[in-house]
Coordinates of C-alpha atoms in Angstrom, one line a residue:
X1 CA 26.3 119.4 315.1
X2 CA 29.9 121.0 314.6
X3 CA 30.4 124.3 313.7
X4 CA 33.8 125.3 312.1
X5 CA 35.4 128.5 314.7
X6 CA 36.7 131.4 312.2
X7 CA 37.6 133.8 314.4
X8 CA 39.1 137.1 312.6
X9 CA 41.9 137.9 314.7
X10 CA 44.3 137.9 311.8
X11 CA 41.9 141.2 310.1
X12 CA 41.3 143.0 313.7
X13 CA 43.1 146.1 313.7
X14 CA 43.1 145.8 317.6
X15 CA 43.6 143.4 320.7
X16 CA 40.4 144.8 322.1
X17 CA 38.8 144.3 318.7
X18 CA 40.3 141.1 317.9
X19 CA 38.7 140.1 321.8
X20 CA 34.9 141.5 320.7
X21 CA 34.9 139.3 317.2
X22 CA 36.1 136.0 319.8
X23 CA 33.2 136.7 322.2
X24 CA 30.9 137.3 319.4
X25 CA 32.2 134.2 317.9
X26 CA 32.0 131.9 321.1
X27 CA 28.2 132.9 321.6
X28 CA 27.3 132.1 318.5
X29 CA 29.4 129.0 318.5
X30 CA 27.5 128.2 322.2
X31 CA 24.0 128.8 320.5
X32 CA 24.9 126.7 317.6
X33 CA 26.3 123.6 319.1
X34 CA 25.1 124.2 323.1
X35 CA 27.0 125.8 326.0
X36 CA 28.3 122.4 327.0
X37 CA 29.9 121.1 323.3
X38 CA 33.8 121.0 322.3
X39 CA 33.9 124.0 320.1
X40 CA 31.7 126.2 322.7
X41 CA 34.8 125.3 325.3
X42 CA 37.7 126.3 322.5
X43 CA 35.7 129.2 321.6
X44 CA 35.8 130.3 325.3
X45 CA 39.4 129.0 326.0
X46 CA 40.6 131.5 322.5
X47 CA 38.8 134.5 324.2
X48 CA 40.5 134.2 327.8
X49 CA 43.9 133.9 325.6
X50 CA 43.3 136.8 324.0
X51 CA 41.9 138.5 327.3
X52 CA 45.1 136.8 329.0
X53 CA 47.5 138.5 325.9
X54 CA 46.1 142.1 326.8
X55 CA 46.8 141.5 330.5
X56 CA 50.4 140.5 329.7
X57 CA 51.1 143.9 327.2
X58 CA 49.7 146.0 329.8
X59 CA 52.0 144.4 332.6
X60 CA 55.3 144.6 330.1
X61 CA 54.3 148.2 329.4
X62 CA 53.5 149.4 332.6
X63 CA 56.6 147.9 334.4
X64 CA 59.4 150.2 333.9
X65 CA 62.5 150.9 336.7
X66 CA 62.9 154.1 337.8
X67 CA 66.0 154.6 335.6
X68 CA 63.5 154.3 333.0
X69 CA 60.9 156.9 334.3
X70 CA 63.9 159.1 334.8
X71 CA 65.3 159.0 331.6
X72 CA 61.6 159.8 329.9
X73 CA 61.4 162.7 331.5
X74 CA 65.1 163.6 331.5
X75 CA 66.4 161.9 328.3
X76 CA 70.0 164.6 328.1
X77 CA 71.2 163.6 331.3
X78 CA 74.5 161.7 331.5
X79 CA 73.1 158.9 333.0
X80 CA 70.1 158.3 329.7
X81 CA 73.2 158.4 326.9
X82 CA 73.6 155.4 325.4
X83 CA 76.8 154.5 323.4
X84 CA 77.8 152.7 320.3
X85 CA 81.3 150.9 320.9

């Protein structure tokens, strides 16, 4: 038996909601067509890329230099201006 994977990522207002519809996707897919079948194992692999996508956001917002964290909190200073040449 193959089941067709229609995941609604596209329609999820969210990461973290486009990650619940894959996990609720990739059970049913497992109950469907057993744990061990192809489209159980995409349907998994989709959910850690999702789970792998949130991990990579957090890191790129999380990783700012110091100059950064500065400037947030100071953004007149002289050395925050940014010019246009």
């Amino acid at each position: 038996m193959t089941t067709t994977l229609k995941f609604e990522i596209a329609g999820a207002a969210t990461l973290e909601e486009a990650i619940t519809n894959a996990i609720t996707e990739a059970r049913t897919t497992c109950d469907l067509d057993g744990s061990n079948s192809a489209g159980c194992a995409v349907a998994w692999d989709i959910v850690e890329e999702l789970q792998a996508e949130k991990s990579h956001q957090h890191q790129a917002k999380s990783k700012k230099t110091s100059l950064e964290n500065y400037c947030d909190r100071h953004p007149d200073s002289v050395e925050c201006l940014i010019y246009d040449l």
